[in-house]
Short mmCIF file of C-alpha atoms in Angstrom, two decimals:
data_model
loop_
_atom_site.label_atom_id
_atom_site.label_comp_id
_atom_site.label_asym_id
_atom_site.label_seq_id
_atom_site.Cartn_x
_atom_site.Cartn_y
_atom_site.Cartn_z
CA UNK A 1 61.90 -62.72 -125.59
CA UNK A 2 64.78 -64.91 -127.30
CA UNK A 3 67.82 -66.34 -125.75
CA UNK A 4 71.03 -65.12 -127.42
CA UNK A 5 74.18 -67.00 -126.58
CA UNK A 6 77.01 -63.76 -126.47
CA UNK A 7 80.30 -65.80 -124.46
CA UNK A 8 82.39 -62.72 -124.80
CA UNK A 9 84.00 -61.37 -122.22
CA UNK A 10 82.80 -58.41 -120.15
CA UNK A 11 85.46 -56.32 -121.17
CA UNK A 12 85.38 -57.05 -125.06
CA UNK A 13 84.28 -53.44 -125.96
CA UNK A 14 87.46 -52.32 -123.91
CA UNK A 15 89.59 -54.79 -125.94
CA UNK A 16 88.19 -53.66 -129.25
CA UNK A 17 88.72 -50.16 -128.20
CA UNK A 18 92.49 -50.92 -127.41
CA UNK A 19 93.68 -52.60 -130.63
CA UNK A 20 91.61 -49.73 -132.11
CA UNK A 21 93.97 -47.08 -130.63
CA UNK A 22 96.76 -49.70 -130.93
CA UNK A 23 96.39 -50.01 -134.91
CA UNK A 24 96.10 -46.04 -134.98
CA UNK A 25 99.27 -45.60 -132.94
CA UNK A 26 101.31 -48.05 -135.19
CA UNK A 27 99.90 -46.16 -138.27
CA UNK A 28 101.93 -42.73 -136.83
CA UNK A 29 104.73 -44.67 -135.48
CA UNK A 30 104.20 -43.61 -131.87
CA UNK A 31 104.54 -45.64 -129.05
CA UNK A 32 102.13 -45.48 -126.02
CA UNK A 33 104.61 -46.96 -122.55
CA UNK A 34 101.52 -48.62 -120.01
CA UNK A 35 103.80 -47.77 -116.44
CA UNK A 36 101.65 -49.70 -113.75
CA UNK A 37 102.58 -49.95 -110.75
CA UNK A 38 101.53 -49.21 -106.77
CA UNK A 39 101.33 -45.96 -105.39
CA UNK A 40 104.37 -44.40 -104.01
CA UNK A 41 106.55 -46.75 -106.26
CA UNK A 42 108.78 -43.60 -107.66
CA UNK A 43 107.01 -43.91 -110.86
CA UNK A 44 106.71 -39.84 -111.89
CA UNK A 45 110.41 -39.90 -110.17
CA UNK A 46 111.61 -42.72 -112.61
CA UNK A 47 110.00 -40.81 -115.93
CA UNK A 48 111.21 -37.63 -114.35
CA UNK A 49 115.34 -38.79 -114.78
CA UNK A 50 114.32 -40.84 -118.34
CA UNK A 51 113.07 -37.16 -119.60
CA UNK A 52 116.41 -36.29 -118.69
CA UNK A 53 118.49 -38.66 -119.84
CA UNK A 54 116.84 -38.99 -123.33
CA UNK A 55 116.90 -35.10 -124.42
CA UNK A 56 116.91 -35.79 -127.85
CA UNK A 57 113.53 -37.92 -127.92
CA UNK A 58 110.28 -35.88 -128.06
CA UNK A 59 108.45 -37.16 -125.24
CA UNK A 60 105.03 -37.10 -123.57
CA UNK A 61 103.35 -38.02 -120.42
CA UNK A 62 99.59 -38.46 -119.78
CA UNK A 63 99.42 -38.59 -115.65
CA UNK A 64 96.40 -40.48 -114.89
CA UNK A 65 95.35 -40.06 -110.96
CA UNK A 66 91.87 -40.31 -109.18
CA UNK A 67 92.75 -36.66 -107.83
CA UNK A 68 95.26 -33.38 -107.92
CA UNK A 69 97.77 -32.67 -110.61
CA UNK A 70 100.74 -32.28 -109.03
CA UNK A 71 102.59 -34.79 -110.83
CA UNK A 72 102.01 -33.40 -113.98
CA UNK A 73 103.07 -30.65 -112.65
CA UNK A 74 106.27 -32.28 -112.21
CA UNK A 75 106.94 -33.51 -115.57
CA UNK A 76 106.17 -30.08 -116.85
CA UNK A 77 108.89 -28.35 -114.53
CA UNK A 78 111.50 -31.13 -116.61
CA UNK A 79 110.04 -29.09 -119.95
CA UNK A 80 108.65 -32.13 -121.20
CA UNK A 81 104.80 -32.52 -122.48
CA UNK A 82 102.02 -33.49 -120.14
CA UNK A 83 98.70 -33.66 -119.25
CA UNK A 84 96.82 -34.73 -116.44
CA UNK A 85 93.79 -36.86 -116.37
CA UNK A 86 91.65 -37.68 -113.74
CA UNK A 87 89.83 -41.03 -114.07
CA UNK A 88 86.80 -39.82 -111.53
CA UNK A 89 87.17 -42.22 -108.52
CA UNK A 90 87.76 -45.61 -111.07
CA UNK A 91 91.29 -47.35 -110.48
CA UNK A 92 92.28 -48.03 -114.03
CA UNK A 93 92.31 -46.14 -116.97
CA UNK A 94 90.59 -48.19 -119.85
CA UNK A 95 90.94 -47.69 -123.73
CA UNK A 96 88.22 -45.04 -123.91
CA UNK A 97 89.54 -43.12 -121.58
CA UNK A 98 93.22 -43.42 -122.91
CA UNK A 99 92.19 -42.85 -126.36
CA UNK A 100 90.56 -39.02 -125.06
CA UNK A 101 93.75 -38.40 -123.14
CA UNK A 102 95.83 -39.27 -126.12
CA UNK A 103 93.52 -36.87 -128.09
CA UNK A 104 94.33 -34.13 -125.73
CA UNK A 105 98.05 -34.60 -126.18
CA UNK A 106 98.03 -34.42 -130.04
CA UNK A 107 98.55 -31.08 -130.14
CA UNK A 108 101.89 -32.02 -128.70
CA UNK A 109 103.76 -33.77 -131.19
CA UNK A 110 105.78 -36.47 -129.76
CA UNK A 111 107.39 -39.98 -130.26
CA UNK A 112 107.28 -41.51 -127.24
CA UNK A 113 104.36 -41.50 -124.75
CA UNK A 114 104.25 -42.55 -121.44
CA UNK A 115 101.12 -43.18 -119.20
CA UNK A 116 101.14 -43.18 -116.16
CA UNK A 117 98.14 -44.96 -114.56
CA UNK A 118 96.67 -45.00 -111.47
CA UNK A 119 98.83 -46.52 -108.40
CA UNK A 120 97.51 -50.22 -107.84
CA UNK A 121 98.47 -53.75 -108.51
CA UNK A 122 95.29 -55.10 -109.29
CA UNK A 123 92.45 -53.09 -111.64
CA UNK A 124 95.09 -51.56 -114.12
CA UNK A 125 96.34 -55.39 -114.82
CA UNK A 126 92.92 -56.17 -116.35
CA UNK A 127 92.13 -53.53 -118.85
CA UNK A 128 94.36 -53.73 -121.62
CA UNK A 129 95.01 -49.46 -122.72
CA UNK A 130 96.01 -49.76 -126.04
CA UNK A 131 99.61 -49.47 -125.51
CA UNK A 132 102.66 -51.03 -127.50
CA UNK A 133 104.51 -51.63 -124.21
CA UNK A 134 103.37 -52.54 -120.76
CA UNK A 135 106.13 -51.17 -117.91
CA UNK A 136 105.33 -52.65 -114.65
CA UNK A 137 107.31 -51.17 -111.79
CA UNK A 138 108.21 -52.75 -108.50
CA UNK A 139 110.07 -50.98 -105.89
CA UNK A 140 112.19 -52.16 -103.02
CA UNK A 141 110.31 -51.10 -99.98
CA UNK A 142 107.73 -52.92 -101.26
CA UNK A 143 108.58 -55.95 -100.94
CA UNK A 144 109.97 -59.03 -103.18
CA UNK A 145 106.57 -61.10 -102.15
CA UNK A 146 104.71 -59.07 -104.74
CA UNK A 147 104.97 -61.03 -107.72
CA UNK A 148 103.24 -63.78 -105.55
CA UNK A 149 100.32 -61.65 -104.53
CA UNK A 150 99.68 -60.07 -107.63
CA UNK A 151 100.54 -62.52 -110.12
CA UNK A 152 98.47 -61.10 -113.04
CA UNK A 153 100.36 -57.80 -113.36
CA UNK A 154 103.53 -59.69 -113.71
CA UNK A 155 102.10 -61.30 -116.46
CA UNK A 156 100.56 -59.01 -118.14
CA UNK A 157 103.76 -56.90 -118.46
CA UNK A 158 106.19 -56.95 -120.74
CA UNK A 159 109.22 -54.86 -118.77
CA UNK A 160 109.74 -54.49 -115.27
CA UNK A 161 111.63 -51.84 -113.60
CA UNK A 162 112.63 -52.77 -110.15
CA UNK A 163 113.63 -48.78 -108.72
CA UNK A 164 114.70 -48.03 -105.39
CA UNK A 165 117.53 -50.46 -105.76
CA UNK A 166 119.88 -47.72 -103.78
CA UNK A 167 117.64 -48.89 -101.12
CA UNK A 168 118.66 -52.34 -101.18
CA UNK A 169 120.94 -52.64 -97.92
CA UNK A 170 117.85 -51.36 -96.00
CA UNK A 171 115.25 -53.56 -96.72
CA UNK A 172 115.33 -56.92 -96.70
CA UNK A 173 114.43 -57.35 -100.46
CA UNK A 174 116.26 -60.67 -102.71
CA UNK A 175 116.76 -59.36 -105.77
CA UNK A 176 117.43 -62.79 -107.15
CA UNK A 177 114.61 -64.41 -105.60
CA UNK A 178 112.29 -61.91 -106.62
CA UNK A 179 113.51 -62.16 -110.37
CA UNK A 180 113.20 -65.93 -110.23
CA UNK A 181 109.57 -65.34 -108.56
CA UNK A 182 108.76 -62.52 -111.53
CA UNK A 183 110.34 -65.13 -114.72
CA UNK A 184 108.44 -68.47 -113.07
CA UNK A 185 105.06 -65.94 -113.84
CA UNK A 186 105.94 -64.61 -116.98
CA UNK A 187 109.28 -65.84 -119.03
CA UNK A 188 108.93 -63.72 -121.28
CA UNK A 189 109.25 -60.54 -119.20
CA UNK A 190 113.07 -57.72 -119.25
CA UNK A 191 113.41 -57.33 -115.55
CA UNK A 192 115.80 -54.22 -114.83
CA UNK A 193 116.74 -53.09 -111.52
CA UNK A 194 117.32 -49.56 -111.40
CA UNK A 195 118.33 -46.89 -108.87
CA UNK A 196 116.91 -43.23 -110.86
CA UNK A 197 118.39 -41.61 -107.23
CA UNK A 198 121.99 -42.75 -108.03
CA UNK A 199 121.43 -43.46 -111.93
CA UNK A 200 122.78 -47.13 -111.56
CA UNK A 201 120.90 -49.22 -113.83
CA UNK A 202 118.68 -46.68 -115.79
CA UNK A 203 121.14 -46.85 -119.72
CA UNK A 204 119.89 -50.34 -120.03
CA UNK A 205 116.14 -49.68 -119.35
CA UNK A 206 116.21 -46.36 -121.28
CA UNK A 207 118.17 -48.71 -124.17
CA UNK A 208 115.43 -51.38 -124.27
CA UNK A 209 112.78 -48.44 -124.57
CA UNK A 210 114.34 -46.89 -127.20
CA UNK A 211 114.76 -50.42 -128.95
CA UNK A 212 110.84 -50.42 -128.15
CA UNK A 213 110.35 -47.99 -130.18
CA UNK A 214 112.58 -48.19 -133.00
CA UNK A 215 110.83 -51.35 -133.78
CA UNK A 216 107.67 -49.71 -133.16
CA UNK A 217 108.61 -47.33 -135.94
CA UNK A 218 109.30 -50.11 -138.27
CA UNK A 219 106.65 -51.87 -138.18
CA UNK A 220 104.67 -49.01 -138.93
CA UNK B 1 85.75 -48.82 -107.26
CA UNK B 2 87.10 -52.13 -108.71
CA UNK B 3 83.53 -53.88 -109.31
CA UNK B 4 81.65 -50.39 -110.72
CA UNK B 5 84.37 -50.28 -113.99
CA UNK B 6 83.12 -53.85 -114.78
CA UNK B 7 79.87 -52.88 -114.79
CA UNK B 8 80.34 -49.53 -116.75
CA UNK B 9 82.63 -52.27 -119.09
CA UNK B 10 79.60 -54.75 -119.29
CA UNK B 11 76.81 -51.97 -119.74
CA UNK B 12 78.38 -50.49 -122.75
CA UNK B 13 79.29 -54.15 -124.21
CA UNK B 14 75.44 -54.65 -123.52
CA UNK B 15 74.60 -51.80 -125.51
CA UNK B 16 77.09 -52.68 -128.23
CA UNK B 17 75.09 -56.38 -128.29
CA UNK B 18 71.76 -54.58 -128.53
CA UNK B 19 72.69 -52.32 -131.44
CA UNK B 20 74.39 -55.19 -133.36
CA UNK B 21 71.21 -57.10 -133.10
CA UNK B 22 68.92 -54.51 -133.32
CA UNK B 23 67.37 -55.43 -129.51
CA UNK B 24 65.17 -52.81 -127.76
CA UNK B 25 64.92 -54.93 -124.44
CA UNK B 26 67.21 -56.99 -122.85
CA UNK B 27 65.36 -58.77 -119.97
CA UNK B 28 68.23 -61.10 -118.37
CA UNK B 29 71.74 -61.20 -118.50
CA UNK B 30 73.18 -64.18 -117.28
CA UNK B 31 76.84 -63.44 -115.99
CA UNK B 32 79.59 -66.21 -115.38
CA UNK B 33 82.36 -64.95 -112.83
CA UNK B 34 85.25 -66.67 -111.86
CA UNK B 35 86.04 -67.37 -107.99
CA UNK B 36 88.82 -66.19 -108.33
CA UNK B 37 88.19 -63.18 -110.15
CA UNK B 38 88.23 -60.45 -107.36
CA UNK B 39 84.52 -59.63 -108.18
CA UNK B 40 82.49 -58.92 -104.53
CA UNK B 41 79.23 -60.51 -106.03
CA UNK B 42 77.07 -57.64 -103.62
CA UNK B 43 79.12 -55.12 -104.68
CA UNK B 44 78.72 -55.53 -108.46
CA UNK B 45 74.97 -56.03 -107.55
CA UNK B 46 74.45 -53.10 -106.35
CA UNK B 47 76.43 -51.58 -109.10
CA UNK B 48 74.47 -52.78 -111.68
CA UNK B 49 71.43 -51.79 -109.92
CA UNK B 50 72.81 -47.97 -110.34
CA UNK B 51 74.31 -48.23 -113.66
CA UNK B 52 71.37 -49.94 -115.42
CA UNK B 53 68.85 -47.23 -114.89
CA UNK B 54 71.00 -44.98 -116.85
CA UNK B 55 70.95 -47.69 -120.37
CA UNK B 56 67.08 -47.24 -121.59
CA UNK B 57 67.88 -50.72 -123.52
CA UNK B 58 69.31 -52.70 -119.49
CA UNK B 59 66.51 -50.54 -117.62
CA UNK B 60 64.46 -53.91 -116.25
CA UNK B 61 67.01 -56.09 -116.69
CA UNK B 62 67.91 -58.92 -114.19
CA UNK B 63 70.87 -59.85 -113.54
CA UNK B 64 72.12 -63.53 -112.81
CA UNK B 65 75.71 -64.56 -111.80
CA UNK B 66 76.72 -67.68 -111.97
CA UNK B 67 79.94 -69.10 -110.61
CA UNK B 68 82.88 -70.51 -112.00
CA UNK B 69 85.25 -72.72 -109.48
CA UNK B 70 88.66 -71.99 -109.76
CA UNK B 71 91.37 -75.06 -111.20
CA UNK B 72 94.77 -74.81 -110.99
CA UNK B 73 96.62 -77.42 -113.04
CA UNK B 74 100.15 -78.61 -111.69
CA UNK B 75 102.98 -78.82 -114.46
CA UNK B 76 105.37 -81.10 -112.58
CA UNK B 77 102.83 -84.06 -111.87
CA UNK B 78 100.36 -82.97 -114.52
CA UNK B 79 96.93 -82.92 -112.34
CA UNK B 80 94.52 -80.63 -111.62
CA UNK B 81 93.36 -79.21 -108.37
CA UNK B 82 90.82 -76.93 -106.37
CA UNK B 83 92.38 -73.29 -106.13
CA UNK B 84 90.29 -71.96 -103.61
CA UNK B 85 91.33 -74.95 -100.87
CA UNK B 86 94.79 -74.92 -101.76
CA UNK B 87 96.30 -72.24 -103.63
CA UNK B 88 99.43 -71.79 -106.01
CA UNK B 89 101.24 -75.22 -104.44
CA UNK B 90 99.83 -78.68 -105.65
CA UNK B 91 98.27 -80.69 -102.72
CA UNK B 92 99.49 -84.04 -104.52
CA UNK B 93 103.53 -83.36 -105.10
CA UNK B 94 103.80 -79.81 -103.67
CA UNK B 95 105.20 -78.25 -106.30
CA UNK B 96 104.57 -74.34 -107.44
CA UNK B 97 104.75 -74.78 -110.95
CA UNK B 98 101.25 -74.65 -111.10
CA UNK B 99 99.23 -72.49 -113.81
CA UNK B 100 95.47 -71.41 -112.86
CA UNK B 101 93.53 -72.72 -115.57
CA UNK B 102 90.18 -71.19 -114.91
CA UNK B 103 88.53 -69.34 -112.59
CA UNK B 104 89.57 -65.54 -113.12
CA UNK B 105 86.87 -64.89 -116.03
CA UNK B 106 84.40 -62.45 -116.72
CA UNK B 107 81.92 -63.55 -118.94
CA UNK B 108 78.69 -62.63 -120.44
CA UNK B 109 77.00 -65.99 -121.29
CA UNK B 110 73.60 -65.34 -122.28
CA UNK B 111 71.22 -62.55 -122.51
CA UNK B 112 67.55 -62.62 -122.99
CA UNK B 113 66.01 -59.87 -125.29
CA UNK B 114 63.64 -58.77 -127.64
#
């Protein structure tokens, strides 16, 4: 037997996947939206009113969940495109498995794609999809602590949508401190707090999404 | 759940290794994993155990983890620290502009083959 020195990382067939479906997206000017976030954080509710509000961009949702379909279902009732995919008991989708789901979709013809992928701070953080744009979402009940417990999501994301903001004088959640907590991980990151109950909030997110993807479209 | 993608994630970059250099066997794989890096070390054992009975190329592989302590570095007075024993505020000026500089990786060091 020889020794052979590798010193890749363990998921460098998952990264090679994802700039693979990356380059492919560019090439036909769609953009793939990674929204990561906790279960229960409104995250089919806040795609649900950007479907809405955005009637004139072709749109299309890939719902990734361990189990049940019932928030594709959802999307579908807004007329919108979507598919559901069930990742079989693993808590992330991966590039592999986003690249099939993709597939699936194509014979939907859309511009923008969202996916939605499983509910958890943690495993969806560390495999990178594909995606042009990474949307983390934090809600209000959940606390303003969380960029300190899961610092890698922050990071890793390149928008965050704090929802539930009509929720604010219930909980006691500081927006400010959280936003300080969120830029101290990642500078880089658009934080937008947004209520998709009351609509307070949501122009300026839907703006920098369709910015997103303008310059998406350029760069082709 | 977590530990049983990284395996799935390490089995098929295995494979990948073992087509690129045209290996039948690989005997050991020698695994570096942060302390930090949420990995249950008996969970992804057993894991592996599963998973490598289903690669023909991993079937009598062993594997060997090795660990990786965890540093955090603070910005403000520019030293470097345990993680583990003290977490995201320096022990020295107690600041929290502190980065974690390693400890969170994944890595496949070594493999032996044939």
């Amino acid at each position: 037997m020889k020794l052979i020195t590798v010193n890749a990382s363990v998921t460098a067939s998952n990264d090679r996947d994802a700039e693979a479906l990356r380059q492919r997206l560019r090439a036909q000017g769609k953009l793939l939206v990674n929204v990561m976030s906790s279960a229960g954080s409104g995250k089919t509710t806040l795609l649900s009113s950007i479907i809405r509000d955005l009637p004139d961009v072709k749109i299309g949702v890939m719902e990734a969940d361990i189990a049940s379909s019932v928030d594709a279902e959802r999307i579908e009732a807004l007329g919108a495109r979507a598919i559901q995919v069930h990742t079989s008991g693993m808590c992330h989708m991966d590039a592999g498995m986003t690249a099939a789901a993709f597939d699936a979709m194509q014979a939907h013809d859309a511009d923008l794609y969202f996916l939605e992928n499983v509910g958890n701070l943690i495993c969806p953080a560390e495999y990178d999809t594909g995606a042009g744009l990474n949307l983390m979402i934090l809600s209000v009940p959940e606390g303003d602590d969380k960029p300190l417990k899961y610092p890698l999501m922050f990071q890793k994301s390149d928008v965050l949508a704090i929802t539930k903001t009509d929720a604010l004088p219930y909980f006691t959640f500081d927006l400010e401190t959280c936003i300080e907590r969120v830029k101290k991980l990642n500078p880089a990151i658009d934080v937008y707090p947004v209520s998709a109950k009351t609509g307070e909030g949501m122009a300026a997110l839907e703006k920098r999404l369709l910015n997103a993807l303008d310059q998406w479209k350029n760069n082709r | 759940m977590h530990e049983m993608g990284i395996v799935l994630h390490l089995a098929k970059t295995l494979d990948e290794t073992a087509e690129q250099e045209r290996l039948t066997r690989i005997g050991k794989v020698v695994l570096q994993v942060g302390e930090v890096s949420g990995i249950m070390t008996d969970l992804f054992t057993d894991a592996w155990e599963y998973f490598k009975g289903r690669h023909p190329v991993l079937k009598d592989s062993e594997l060997v983890l090795e660990t990786i302590p965890a540093v955090t570095w603070c910005d403000a007075c520019k030293r470097e620290y345990p993680t583990v024993q003290y977490g995201k505020e320096c022990p020295y000026c107690h600041s929290g502009e502190t980065w974690l500089l390693r400890g969170n990786e994944c890595i496949i060091k070594e493999i032996e083959a044939e």
